[in-house]
């Protein structure tokens, strides 16, 4: 055999051997990784999370680092205040915690300086909605003037006033970082329709603008005045307020909608608290879920010629029964002088204006 042919045969053998070795190496690596993945999965099932954590850390390193890179450095700031006492309750005359561990906010249960510092560091922006339909425009001026004195003082606030009479809304001087948005909506003939339709309007605006403009939303009635501090102590994922007429009442006394056919129906043997329809809120996502439920439930009842006993308040109570609020405000936050002066009420922060309902709810224009 000539040397040239021998050389070609040798080269072919070398190539074949090299390919074989490469295949063996690839096969080994593949089987090793398959075993490692299986072992990691088995450890996670058996509760040994050491290997699982290691694998997850390797997998998520790039994601974790990118998130951490965007975090601002925490700057510690000294604060002086009285030492909290782990053995002494803040209040003994009222409940300050629900069975699902949601705080019930009363005077004397929070330190506003600590809370203000926390929310200032977050740069929190709060939106507050009111509906000034027909004659209710008469309450806007007092509402905003008293809010400027007592509501979220020192924080960024946007007032969202929904009205069918935008030209009648007064321009009240506002402090720095506070703004007024006047949003036109239709006026309905019946006051019941006005109060129920606000759930739809709030829901739609959560998607259209609130999500991009504010961090928390507070939804209240316009025929009210702020008489004392109402601040960031109320903020939570989703919150409601105890109705001033029922915070000491029993379940059967609650004026829930009781008809099982209604989407707002609550059986007599169920119920935690009775919540006021005139004060609720939370993060935009949670307010969207709440108002979406209430609106859809109302529309379902309407298709069956049903209307809940206390309109939007009835649907709100149904929602909060099965989707618990993460914070509850005491009646200090939505008081009505009709209910007198109970000893447990140290402050009346947000009060209903006394009025003749037959006048402000009449169909005639002002």
XYZ file of C-alpha atoms in Angstrom:
366
model
C 0.000 0.000 0.000
C 1.334 3.366 -0.941
C 2.209 5.872 1.761
C -0.429 8.339 0.552
C -3.283 5.849 0.971
C -1.985 4.809 4.400
C -1.920 8.433 5.515
C -5.532 8.973 4.358
C -6.750 5.901 6.231
C -4.994 7.056 9.400
C -6.597 10.515 9.189
C -10.078 8.957 8.788
C -9.541 6.759 11.850
C -8.458 9.769 13.879
C -11.535 11.712 12.839
C -13.861 8.810 13.715
C -12.173 8.356 17.101
C -12.463 12.102 17.820
C -16.156 12.141 16.937
C -16.742 9.153 19.169
C -14.993 10.792 22.105
C -17.048 13.980 21.623
C -20.276 11.978 21.627
C -19.249 10.189 24.805
C -18.467 13.496 26.531
C -21.784 15.065 25.444
C -23.690 11.972 26.556
C -21.981 12.037 29.954
C -22.756 15.722 30.513
C -26.377 15.289 29.441
C -26.987 12.328 31.757
C -25.255 14.122 34.632
C -27.487 17.191 34.258
C -30.603 15.069 33.960
C -29.706 13.353 37.210
C -29.004 16.664 38.922
C -32.371 18.077 37.879
C -34.160 14.974 39.100
C -32.252 15.072 42.388
C -33.130 18.735 42.904
C -36.807 18.020 42.299
C -36.767 15.062 44.689
C -35.131 17.134 47.420
C -37.790 19.798 47.092
C -40.486 17.171 47.579
C -38.754 15.598 50.569
C -38.259 18.938 52.294
C -34.466 19.117 51.894
C -34.282 22.591 50.362
C -30.507 23.044 50.410
C -29.910 21.681 46.884
C -33.213 23.152 45.663
C -32.293 26.631 46.907
C -28.898 26.386 45.253
C -30.416 25.429 41.907
C -33.062 28.157 42.148
C -30.434 30.732 43.022
C -28.375 29.784 39.961
C -31.467 29.945 37.764
C -32.705 33.290 39.104
C -29.380 35.073 39.586
C -29.861 37.396 36.615
C -33.456 38.257 37.593
C -32.592 38.855 41.245
C -29.613 41.024 40.440
C -31.592 43.200 38.061
C -34.294 43.783 40.678
C -31.803 44.481 43.430
C -29.942 46.951 41.244
C -33.062 49.112 41.087
C -33.549 49.266 44.860
C -32.605 52.502 46.548
C -30.201 52.386 49.444
C -31.971 52.590 52.777
C -30.956 55.688 54.704
C -31.644 55.379 58.393
C -33.025 58.462 60.066
C -33.218 58.989 63.800
C -36.673 59.422 65.362
C -37.646 60.155 68.955
C -40.874 58.784 70.418
C -42.179 56.931 73.470
C -41.139 53.294 73.720
C -43.864 50.823 72.654
C -44.895 48.448 75.457
C -45.380 44.847 74.398
C -47.259 44.035 77.619
C -49.715 46.936 77.729
C -52.581 47.088 75.197
C -53.061 50.388 73.374
C -56.812 50.364 74.095
C -58.770 48.144 76.473
C -62.255 49.550 75.832
C -62.467 48.541 72.155
C -61.282 45.740 69.896
C -58.192 46.756 67.921
C -57.752 43.556 65.918
C -60.073 41.320 63.900
C -59.981 37.499 64.045
C -58.093 37.558 60.717
C -55.484 39.916 62.252
C -56.545 43.090 60.459
C -56.064 46.239 62.576
C -59.110 48.240 63.669
C -57.979 51.867 63.733
C -59.026 53.902 66.771
C -57.527 56.980 68.311
C -54.569 55.950 70.465
C -53.669 52.858 68.437
C -51.042 54.360 66.109
C -48.097 56.760 66.015
C -48.685 59.094 63.065
C -45.085 60.342 63.054
C -43.732 56.844 62.401
C -46.362 56.214 59.725
C -45.774 59.551 58.003
C -42.052 58.828 57.805
C -42.730 55.421 56.269
C -45.093 56.713 53.579
C -42.938 59.764 52.844
C -40.000 57.473 52.091
C -42.187 55.586 49.633
C -43.287 58.825 47.964
C -46.920 57.777 48.297
C -49.552 59.577 46.211
C -53.157 59.327 47.424
C -56.283 59.855 45.342
C -59.668 60.658 46.873
C -62.942 60.338 44.949
C -66.270 62.080 45.551
C -69.448 62.302 43.490
C -71.099 65.722 43.306
C -74.206 65.038 41.234
C -77.056 67.549 40.861
C -77.553 69.513 44.088
C -74.680 67.754 45.825
C -72.305 70.234 44.187
C -73.181 72.506 47.124
C -71.015 70.332 49.413
C -67.806 70.370 47.361
C -66.365 73.631 48.678
C -66.654 72.681 52.352
C -65.437 69.170 51.646
C -62.220 70.316 49.957
C -61.573 73.193 52.368
C -61.758 70.885 55.393
C -59.779 68.178 53.585
C -56.982 70.684 53.025
C -56.846 71.145 56.804
C -57.079 67.527 57.923
C -56.786 64.950 55.100
C -53.351 63.444 54.382
C -51.582 66.625 55.446
C -48.064 66.799 54.016
C -48.680 64.122 51.381
C -49.349 64.256 47.654
C -53.105 64.178 47.049
C -55.342 64.323 43.994
C -59.038 65.139 44.428
C -61.187 63.412 41.799
C -64.579 65.125 41.692
C -67.108 63.360 39.480
C -69.987 65.622 38.540
C -72.649 66.344 35.959
C -72.064 70.083 36.533
C -68.358 70.741 36.014
C -68.887 74.487 35.671
C -70.395 74.662 39.160
C -67.421 73.131 40.962
C -65.620 75.895 42.917
C -61.860 76.294 42.631
C -60.534 76.009 46.179
C -56.893 77.019 46.899
C -54.795 73.882 47.377
C -51.476 73.307 49.111
C -48.321 72.239 47.334
C -48.440 68.694 45.984
C -52.259 68.624 45.887
C -54.414 68.777 42.764
C -58.058 68.870 41.720
C -59.404 66.868 38.764
C -62.995 67.560 37.689
C -64.427 64.635 35.720
C -67.798 64.862 34.011
C -70.254 61.970 34.357
C -73.967 61.606 33.558
C -76.588 62.522 36.136
C -79.245 59.926 36.830
C -82.869 60.596 37.743
C -82.904 58.539 40.940
C -80.394 59.078 43.750
C -80.258 55.293 44.143
C -78.888 55.000 40.603
C -76.349 57.739 41.292
C -74.950 55.996 44.363
C -74.872 52.573 42.686
C -73.357 53.753 39.399
C -70.349 55.196 41.204
C -69.013 51.647 41.550
C -68.894 51.386 37.761
C -67.301 54.827 37.375
C -64.600 54.117 39.969
C -63.891 50.719 38.416
C -63.530 52.137 34.912
C -61.249 54.951 36.084
C -59.055 52.513 38.002
C -58.136 51.049 34.634
C -58.113 54.300 32.624
C -56.228 56.664 34.924
C -55.925 55.867 38.644
C -53.491 53.018 38.028
C -51.051 55.451 36.408
C -51.603 58.419 38.717
C -51.933 57.370 42.374
C -50.844 54.572 44.719
C -53.928 54.419 46.953
C -57.537 55.435 46.422
C -59.916 56.675 49.135
C -63.598 56.655 48.141
C -65.916 58.759 50.304
C -69.193 60.704 50.269
C -69.059 64.405 49.428
C -71.686 65.550 51.952
C -69.155 65.258 54.779
C -66.647 67.451 56.587
C -63.213 66.661 57.983
C -63.062 67.790 61.608
C -59.856 66.103 62.733
C -56.813 64.282 61.402
C -57.372 61.601 58.722
C -54.006 60.419 57.463
C -51.913 57.527 56.237
C -52.932 55.384 59.208
C -55.979 54.404 57.124
C -53.974 53.066 54.176
C -53.814 49.341 53.461
C -54.406 46.921 50.598
C -58.172 47.216 51.038
C -60.010 48.935 53.881
C -63.532 49.707 55.014
C -65.124 51.658 57.865
C -67.485 50.467 60.592
C -70.947 51.972 60.206
C -71.616 54.353 63.139
C -75.048 52.868 63.721
C -74.003 49.215 63.949
C -70.488 48.903 65.405
C -71.940 47.484 68.634
C -74.837 45.565 67.086
C -75.440 41.826 66.748
C -75.610 39.937 63.458
C -79.426 39.818 63.263
C -79.518 43.591 63.742
C -77.319 44.262 60.707
C -79.300 45.682 57.810
C -77.761 43.303 55.279
C -79.670 42.333 52.172
C -81.287 39.070 53.321
C -82.951 37.768 50.130
C -80.992 34.739 48.857
C -81.964 35.623 45.285
C -79.935 38.851 45.478
C -76.221 38.889 44.714
C -75.886 40.947 47.924
C -77.744 38.372 50.024
C -76.183 37.389 53.380
C -77.773 34.738 55.660
C -78.744 35.732 59.202
C -76.111 33.424 60.718
C -73.231 35.081 58.801
C -71.451 38.409 59.032
C -68.460 40.005 60.741
C -69.208 43.734 60.891
C -71.519 46.162 59.133
C -69.498 48.476 56.899
C -70.505 51.965 55.803
C -70.822 52.518 52.072
C -69.421 56.030 52.348
C -65.781 55.196 53.156
C -63.651 52.492 51.553
C -60.437 52.237 49.587
C -57.053 50.615 49.123
C -54.522 50.021 46.398
C -55.795 50.575 42.854
C -55.756 46.850 42.111
C -57.856 46.035 45.186
C -60.299 48.894 44.649
C -60.731 47.708 41.075
C -61.615 44.202 42.269
C -64.056 45.541 44.864
C -65.889 47.943 42.547
C -65.915 45.420 39.705
C -67.625 42.860 41.929
C -70.177 45.365 43.223
C -71.035 46.682 39.771
C -71.389 43.233 38.205
C -73.516 42.029 41.131
C -75.806 45.060 40.762
C -76.204 44.440 37.043
C -77.040 40.784 37.658
C -79.710 41.773 40.188
C -81.061 44.402 37.823
C -81.569 41.742 35.148
C -83.789 39.930 37.668
C -85.629 43.110 38.745
C -83.866 43.130 42.108
C -82.344 46.063 43.976
C -80.488 45.461 47.234
C -81.875 47.016 50.389
C -79.100 49.576 50.861
C -77.900 49.688 47.270
C -74.096 49.859 46.862
C -73.598 49.526 50.631
C -75.290 46.106 50.556
C -72.955 44.834 47.836
C -69.945 46.287 49.641
C -70.871 44.339 52.776
C -71.237 41.135 50.765
C -67.780 41.659 49.257
C -66.109 42.357 52.602
C -67.700 39.293 54.182
C -66.010 36.927 51.733
C -63.001 39.062 50.807
C -61.843 40.366 54.184
C -60.486 43.913 54.409
C -56.860 44.181 55.508
C -57.637 47.172 57.732
C -60.851 48.468 59.325
C -61.513 52.052 60.329
C -63.461 52.779 63.484
C -66.609 54.968 63.360
C -64.353 57.958 64.097
C -63.812 58.015 60.339
C -67.461 58.271 59.291
C -69.488 59.644 62.152
C -73.034 60.984 62.192
C -74.170 63.176 65.085
C -77.501 61.339 64.973
C -75.806 58.573 66.986
C -74.814 60.824 69.894
C -71.526 60.769 71.800
C -70.486 57.254 72.903
C -67.621 57.102 75.413
C -65.423 54.985 73.132
C -65.416 57.705 70.492
C -62.459 59.923 71.397
C -62.517 61.835 68.097
C -65.004 62.523 65.314
C -62.696 62.834 62.364
C -65.082 62.775 59.400
C -68.688 63.819 59.983
C -71.869 63.742 57.975
C -73.433 67.142 57.255
C -76.956 67.443 58.603
C -79.339 68.100 55.714
C -82.868 67.751 54.444
C -82.675 64.722 52.138
C -86.014 65.571 50.554
C -84.423 68.757 49.265
C -80.985 67.602 48.083
C -82.348 64.393 46.545
C -85.284 65.990 44.745
C -85.315 65.807 40.965
C -85.661 69.540 40.521
C -82.531 71.520 39.738
C -81.071 74.015 42.162
